PDB file of C-alpha atoms in Angstrom:
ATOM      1  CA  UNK A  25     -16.754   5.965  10.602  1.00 67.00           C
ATOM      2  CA  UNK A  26     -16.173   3.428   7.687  1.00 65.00           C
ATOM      3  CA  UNK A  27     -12.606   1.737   8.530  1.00 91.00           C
ATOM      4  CA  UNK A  28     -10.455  -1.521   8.186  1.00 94.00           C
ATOM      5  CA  UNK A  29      -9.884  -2.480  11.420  1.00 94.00           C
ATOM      6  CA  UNK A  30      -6.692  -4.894  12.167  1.00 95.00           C
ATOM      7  CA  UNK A  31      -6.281  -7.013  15.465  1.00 89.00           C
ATOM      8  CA  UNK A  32      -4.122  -6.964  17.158  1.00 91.00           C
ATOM      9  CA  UNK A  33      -1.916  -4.516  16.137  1.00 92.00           C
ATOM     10  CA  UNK A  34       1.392  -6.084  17.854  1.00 94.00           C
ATOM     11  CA  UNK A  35       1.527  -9.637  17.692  1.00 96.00           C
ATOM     12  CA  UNK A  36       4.523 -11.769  19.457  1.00 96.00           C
ATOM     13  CA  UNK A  37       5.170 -15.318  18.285  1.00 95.00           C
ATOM     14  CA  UNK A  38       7.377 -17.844  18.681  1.00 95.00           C
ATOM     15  CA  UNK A  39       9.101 -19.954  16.015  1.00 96.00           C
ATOM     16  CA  UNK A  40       6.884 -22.314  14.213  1.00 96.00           C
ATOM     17  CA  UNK A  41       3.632 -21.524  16.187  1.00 96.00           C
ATOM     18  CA  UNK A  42       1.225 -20.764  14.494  1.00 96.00           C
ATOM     19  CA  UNK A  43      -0.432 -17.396  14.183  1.00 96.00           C
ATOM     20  CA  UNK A  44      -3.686 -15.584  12.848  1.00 97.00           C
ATOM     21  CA  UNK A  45      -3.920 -11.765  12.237  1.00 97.00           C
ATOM     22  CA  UNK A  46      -7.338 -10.574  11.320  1.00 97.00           C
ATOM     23  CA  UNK A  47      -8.986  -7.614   9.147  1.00 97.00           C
ATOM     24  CA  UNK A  48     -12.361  -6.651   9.308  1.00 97.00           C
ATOM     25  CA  UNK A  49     -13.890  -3.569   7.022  1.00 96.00           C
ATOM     26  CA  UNK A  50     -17.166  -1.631   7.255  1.00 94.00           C
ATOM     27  CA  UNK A  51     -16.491  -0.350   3.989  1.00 90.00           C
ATOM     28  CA  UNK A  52     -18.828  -3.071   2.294  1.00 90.00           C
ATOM     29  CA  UNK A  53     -15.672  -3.462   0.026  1.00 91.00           C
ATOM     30  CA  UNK A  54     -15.336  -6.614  -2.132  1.00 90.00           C
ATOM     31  CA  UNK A  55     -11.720  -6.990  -2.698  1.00 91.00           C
ATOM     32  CA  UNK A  56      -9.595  -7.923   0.016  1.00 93.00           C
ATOM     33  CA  UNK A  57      -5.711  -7.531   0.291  1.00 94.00           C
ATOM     34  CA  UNK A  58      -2.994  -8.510   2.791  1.00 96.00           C
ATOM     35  CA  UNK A  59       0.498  -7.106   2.086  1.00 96.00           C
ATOM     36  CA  UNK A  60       4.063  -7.791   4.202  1.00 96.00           C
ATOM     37  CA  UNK A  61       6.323  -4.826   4.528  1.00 93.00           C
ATOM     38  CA  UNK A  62       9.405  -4.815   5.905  1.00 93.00           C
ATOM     39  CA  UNK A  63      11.628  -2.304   7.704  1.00 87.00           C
ATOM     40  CA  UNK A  64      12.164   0.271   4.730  1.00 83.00           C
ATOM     41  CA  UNK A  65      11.098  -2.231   2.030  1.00 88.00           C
ATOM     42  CA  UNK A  66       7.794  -1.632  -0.291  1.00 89.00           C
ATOM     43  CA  UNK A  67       4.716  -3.195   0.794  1.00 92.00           C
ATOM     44  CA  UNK A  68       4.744  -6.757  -1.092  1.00 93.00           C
ATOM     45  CA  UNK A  69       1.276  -8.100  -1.647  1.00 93.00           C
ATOM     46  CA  UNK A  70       0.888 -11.614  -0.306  1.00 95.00           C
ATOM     47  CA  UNK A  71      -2.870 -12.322  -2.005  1.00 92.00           C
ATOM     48  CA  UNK A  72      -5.781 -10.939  -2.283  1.00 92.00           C
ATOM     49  CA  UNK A  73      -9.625 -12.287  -2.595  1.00 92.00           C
ATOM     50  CA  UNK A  74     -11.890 -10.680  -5.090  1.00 88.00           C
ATOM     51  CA  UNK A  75     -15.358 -11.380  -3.241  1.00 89.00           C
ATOM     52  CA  UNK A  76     -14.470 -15.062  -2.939  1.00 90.00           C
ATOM     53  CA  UNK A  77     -12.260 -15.996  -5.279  1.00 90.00           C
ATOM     54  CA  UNK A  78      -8.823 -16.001  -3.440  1.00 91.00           C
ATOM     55  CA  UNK A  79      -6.105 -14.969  -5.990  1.00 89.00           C
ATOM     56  CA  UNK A  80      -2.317 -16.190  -4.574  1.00 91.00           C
ATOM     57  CA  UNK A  81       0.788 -14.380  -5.471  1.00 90.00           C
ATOM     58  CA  UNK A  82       3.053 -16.663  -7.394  1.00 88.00           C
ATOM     59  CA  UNK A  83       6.083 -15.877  -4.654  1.00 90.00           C
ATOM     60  CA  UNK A  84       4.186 -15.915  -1.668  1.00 94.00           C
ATOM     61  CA  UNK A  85       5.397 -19.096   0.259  1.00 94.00           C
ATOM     62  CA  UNK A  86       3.033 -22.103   1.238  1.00 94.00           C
ATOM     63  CA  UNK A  87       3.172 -21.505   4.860  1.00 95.00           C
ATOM     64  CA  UNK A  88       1.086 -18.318   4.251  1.00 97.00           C
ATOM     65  CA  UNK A  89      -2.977 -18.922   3.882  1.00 96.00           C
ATOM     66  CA  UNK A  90      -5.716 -16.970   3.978  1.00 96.00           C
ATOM     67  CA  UNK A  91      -9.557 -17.106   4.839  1.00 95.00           C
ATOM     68  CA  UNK A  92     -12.303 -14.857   3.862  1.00 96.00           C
ATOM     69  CA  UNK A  93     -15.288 -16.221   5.838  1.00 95.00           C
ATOM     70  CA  UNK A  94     -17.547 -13.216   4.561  1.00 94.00           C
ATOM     71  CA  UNK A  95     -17.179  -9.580   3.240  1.00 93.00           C
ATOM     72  CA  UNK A  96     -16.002  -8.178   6.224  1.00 95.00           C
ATOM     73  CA  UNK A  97     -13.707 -10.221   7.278  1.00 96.00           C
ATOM     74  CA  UNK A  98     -10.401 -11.621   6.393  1.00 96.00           C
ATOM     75  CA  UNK A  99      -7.680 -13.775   7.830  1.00 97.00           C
ATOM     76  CA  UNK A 100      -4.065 -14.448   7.156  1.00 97.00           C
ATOM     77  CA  UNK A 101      -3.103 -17.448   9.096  1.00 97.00           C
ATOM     78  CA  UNK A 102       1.037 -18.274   9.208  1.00 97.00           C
ATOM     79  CA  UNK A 103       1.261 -22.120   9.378  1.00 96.00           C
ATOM     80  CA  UNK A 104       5.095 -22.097  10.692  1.00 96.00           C
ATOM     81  CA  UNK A 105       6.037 -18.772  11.041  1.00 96.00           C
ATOM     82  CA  UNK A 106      10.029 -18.092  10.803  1.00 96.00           C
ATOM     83  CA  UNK A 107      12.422 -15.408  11.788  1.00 95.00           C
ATOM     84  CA  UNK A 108      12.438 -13.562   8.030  1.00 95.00           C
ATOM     85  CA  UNK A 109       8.480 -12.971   8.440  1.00 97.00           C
ATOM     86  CA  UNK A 110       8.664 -10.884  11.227  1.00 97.00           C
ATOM     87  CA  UNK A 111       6.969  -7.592   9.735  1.00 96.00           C
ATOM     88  CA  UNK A 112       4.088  -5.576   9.169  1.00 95.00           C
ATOM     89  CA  UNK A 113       1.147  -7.098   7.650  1.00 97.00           C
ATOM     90  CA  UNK A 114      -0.673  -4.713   6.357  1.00 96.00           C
ATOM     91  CA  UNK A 115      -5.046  -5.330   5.479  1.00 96.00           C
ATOM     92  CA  UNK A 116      -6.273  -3.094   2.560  1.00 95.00           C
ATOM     93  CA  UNK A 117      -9.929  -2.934   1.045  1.00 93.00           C
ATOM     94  CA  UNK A 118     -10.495  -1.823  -2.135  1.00 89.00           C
ATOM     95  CA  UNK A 119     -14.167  -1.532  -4.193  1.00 85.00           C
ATOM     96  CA  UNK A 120     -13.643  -2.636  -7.570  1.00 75.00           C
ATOM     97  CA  UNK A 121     -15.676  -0.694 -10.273  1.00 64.00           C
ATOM     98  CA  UNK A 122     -14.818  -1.171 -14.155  1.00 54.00           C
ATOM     99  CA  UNK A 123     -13.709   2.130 -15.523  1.00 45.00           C
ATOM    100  CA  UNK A 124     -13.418   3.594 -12.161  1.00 52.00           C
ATOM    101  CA  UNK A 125     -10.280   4.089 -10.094  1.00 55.00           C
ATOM    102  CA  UNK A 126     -10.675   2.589  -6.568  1.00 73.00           C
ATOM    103  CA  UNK A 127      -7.636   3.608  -4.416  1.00 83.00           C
ATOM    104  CA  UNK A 128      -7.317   1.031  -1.664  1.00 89.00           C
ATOM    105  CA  UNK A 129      -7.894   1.933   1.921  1.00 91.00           C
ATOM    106  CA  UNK A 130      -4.968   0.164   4.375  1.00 93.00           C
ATOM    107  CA  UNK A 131      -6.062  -0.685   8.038  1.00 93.00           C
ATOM    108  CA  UNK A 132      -3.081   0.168  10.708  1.00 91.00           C
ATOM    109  CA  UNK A 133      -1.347  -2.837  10.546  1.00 93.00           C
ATOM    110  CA  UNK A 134      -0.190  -5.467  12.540  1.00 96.00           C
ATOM    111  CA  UNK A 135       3.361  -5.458  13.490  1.00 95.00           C
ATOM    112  CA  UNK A 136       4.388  -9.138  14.331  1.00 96.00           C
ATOM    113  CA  UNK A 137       7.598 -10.458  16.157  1.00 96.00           C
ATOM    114  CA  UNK A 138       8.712 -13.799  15.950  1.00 96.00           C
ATOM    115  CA  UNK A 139      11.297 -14.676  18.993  1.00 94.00           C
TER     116      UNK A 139
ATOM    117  CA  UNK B  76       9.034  -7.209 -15.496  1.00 63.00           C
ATOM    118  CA  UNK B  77       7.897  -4.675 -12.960  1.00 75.00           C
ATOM    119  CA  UNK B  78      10.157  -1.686 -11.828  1.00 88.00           C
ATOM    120  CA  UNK B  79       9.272   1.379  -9.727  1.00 93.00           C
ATOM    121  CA  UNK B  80      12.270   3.463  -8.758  1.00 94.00           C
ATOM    122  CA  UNK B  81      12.218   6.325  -6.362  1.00 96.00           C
ATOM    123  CA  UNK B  82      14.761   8.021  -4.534  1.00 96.00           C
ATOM    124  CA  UNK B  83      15.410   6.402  -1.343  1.00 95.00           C
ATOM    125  CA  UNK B  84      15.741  10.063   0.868  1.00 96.00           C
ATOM    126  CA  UNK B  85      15.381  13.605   0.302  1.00 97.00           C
ATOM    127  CA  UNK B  86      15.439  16.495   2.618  1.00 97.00           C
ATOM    128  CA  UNK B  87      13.919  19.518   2.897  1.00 97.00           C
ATOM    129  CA  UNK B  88      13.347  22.937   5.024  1.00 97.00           C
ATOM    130  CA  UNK B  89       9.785  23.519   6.356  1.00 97.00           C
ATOM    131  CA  UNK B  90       7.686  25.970   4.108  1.00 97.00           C
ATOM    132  CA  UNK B  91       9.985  25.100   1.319  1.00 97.00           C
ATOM    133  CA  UNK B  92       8.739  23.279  -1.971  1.00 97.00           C
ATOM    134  CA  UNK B  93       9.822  19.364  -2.861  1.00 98.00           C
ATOM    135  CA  UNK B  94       9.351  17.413  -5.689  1.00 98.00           C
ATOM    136  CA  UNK B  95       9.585  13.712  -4.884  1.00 98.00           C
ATOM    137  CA  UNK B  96      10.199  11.794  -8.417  1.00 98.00           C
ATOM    138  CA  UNK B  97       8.730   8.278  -9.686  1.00 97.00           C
ATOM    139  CA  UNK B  98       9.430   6.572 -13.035  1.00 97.00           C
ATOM    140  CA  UNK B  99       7.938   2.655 -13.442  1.00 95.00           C
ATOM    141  CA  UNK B 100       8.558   0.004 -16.131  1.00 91.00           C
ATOM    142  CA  UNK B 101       5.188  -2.064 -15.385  1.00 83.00           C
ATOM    143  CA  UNK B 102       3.857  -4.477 -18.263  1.00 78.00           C
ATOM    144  CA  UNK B 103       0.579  -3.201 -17.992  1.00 81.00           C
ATOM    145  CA  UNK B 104      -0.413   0.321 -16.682  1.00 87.00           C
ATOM    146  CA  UNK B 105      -4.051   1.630 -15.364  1.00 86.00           C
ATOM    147  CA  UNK B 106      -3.356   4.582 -13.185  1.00 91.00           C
ATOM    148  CA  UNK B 107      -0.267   5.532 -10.952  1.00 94.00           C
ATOM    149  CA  UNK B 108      -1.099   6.461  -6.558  1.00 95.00           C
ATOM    150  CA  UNK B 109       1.074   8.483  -3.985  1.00 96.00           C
ATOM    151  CA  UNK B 110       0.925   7.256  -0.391  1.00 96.00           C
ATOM    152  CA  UNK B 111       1.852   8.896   2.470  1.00 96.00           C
ATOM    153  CA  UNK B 112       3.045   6.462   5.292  1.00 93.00           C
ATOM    154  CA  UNK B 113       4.363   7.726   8.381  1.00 92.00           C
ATOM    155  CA  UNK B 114       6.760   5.550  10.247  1.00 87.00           C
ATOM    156  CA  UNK B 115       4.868   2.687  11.706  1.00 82.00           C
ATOM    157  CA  UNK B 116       1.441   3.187  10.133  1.00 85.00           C
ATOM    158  CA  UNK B 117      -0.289   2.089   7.639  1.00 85.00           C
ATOM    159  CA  UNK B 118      -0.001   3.851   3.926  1.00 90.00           C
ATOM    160  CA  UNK B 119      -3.103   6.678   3.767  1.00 92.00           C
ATOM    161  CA  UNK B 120      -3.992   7.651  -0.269  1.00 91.00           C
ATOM    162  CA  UNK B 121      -3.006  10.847  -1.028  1.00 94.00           C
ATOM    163  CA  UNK B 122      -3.481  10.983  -4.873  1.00 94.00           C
ATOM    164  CA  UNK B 123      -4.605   9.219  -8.380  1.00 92.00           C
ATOM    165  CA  UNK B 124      -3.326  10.287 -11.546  1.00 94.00           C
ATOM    166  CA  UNK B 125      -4.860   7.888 -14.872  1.00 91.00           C
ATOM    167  CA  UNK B 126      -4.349  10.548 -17.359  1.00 93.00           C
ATOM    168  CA  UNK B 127      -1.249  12.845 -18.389  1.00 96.00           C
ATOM    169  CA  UNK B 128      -0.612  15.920 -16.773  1.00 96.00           C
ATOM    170  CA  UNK B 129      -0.752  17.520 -13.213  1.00 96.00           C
ATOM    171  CA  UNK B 130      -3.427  16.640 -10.209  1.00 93.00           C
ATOM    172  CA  UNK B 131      -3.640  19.238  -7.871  1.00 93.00           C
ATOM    173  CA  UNK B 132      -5.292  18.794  -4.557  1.00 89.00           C
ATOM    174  CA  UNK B 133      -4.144  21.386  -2.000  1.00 93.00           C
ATOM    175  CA  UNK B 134      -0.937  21.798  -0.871  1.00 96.00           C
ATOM    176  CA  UNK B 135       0.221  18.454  -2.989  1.00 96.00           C
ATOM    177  CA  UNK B 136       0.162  18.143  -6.315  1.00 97.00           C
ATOM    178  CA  UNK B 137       0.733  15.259  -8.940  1.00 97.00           C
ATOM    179  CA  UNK B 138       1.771  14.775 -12.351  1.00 98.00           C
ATOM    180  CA  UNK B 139       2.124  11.478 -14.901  1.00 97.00           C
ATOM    181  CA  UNK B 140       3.362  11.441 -17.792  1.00 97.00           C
ATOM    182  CA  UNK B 141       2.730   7.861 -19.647  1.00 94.00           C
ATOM    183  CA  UNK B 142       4.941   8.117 -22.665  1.00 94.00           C
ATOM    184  CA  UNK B 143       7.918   8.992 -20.237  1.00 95.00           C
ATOM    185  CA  UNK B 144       6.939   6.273 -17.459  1.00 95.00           C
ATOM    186  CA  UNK B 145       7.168   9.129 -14.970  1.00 96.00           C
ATOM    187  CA  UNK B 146       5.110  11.078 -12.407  1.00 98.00           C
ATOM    188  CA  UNK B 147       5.655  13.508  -9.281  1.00 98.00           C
ATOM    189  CA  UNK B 148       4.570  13.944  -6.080  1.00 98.00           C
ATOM    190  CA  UNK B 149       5.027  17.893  -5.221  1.00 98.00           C
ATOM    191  CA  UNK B 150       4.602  19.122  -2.062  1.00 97.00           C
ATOM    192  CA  UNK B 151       4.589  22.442  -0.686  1.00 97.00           C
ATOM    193  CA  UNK B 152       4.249  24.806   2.328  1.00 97.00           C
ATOM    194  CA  UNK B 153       6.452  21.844   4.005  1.00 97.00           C
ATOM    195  CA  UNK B 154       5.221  21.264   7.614  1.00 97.00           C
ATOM    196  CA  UNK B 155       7.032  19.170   9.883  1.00 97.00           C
ATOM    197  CA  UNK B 156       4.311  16.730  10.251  1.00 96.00           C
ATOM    198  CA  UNK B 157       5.499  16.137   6.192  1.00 97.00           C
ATOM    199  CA  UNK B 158       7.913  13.999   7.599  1.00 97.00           C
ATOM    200  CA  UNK B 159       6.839  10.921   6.249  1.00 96.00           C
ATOM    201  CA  UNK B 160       7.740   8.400   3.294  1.00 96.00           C
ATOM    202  CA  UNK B 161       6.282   8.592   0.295  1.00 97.00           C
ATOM    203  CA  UNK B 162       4.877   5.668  -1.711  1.00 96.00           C
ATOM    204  CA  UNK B 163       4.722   5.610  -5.629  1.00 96.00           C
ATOM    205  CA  UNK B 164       2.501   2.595  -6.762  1.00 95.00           C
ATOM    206  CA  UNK B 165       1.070   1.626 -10.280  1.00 93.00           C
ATOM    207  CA  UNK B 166      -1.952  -0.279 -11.036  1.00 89.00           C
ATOM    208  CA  UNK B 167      -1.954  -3.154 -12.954  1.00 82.00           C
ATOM    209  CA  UNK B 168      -4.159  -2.994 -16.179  1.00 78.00           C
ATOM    210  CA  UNK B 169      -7.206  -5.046 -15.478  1.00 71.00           C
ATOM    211  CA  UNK B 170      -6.902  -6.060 -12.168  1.00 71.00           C
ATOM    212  CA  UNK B 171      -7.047  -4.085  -8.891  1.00 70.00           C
ATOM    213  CA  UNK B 172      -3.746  -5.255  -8.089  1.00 81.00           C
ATOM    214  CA  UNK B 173      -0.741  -2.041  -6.785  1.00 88.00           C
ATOM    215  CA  UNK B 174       3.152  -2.296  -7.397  1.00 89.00           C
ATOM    216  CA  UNK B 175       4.265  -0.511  -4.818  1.00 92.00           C
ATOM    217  CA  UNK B 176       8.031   1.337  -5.134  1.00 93.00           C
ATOM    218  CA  UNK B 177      10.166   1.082  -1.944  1.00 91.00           C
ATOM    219  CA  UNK B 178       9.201   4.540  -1.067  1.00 94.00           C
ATOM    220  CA  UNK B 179      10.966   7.708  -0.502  1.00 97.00           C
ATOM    221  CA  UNK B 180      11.549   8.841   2.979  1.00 96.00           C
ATOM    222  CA  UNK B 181      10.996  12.379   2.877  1.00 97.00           C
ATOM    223  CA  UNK B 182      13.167  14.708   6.262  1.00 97.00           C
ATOM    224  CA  UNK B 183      11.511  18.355   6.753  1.00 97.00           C
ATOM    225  CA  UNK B 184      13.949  20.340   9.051  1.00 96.00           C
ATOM    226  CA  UNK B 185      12.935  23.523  10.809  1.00 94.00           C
TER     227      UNK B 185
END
């Protein structure tokens, strides 16, 4: 079955090590997304790559980067991570078509803890 | 600015009927989704409304209205596996890009 597949789905970190959480999608899709949601909090989208070009939220902090190495895969990578971005990062694929709505499809998620 | 406001809980009695409200202030508007997420997973698409009046797809239904900034998520024949939140999210015009609302945790009792 077509999916966006997220690894691993818990992550544990410490403070300031680095960390990578990666998406992959067999959907062939050609926009990209990552979002952070918090407990009980809307999903907040972090950036999101239209086939290459990698479009950053203005608020999204530095130590936040992202990699799309091909179509089906994308990386967030979290230089330094802190306390406050323990959450779920959620991976969402979307197939952008003019004059077409193109819900986006979410992977599971990837619920990190930062200790 | 951007502003989606739902209401934070509702509850309801399985087999009942709920409507789950949504108005948005968005500076640019193409097309309003529900999502369900249940806690802990990720959000799965439930509808798509562009246009003005209801979108009806089993036992949910949803309606926009554009003038008013406002749309509904209605469910009914409640089931307990209902119990889920409920994400209201606009599309920006011209880009692919979702304001998501904080989401409206929805109870079904038996």
């Amino acid at each position: 079955d077509a999916m966006v597949i997220q690894n691993p789905r818990y992550q544990v970190t410490q403070f300031g090590k680095p960390v990578t959480l990666s998406c992959s999608q067999t959907l062939n899709h050609n926009v990209m997304y990552w979002y952070q949601q918090k407990s009980s909090q809307a999903p907040k989208l972090l950036f999101h790559y239209y086939d290459k070009d990698f479009n950053n939220e203005a608020d999204t902090p530095d130590n936040f980067q992202s990699r799309r190495p091909n179509t089906s895969f994308c990386f967030l990578d979290i230089r330094s991570p802190g306390l406050g971005d323990a959450a779920m990062y959620l991976c969402a694929t979307s197939r952008a078509a003019e004059r077409a709505y193109n819900e986006q499809f979410f992977g599971p998620g990837t619920r990190l803890t930062v200790l | 600015g951007q502003n989606i406001d739902q209401p934070t809980e509702m509850t309801a009695t399985e087999g009942a009927i709920v409507q789950i409200n949504c108005t948005y202030q968005t500076s640019g508007f193409n097309g309003l989704f529900w999502y369900q997420q249940h806690a802990g997973e990720a959000p799965t698409f439930l509808s798509y409304n562009v246009l003005d009046g209801l979108e009806e797809k089993g036992r949910f239904s949803s309606f926009l209205s554009r003038s008013k900034g406002y749309s509904y998520l209605l469910l009914k024949e409640l089931q307990m596996k209902d119990s889920a939140s409920y994400l209201c999210a606009v599309r920006e015009y011209n880009t692919d890009k979702l304001i998501f609302g904080t989401g409206t945790r929805l109870q079904v009792f038996p």
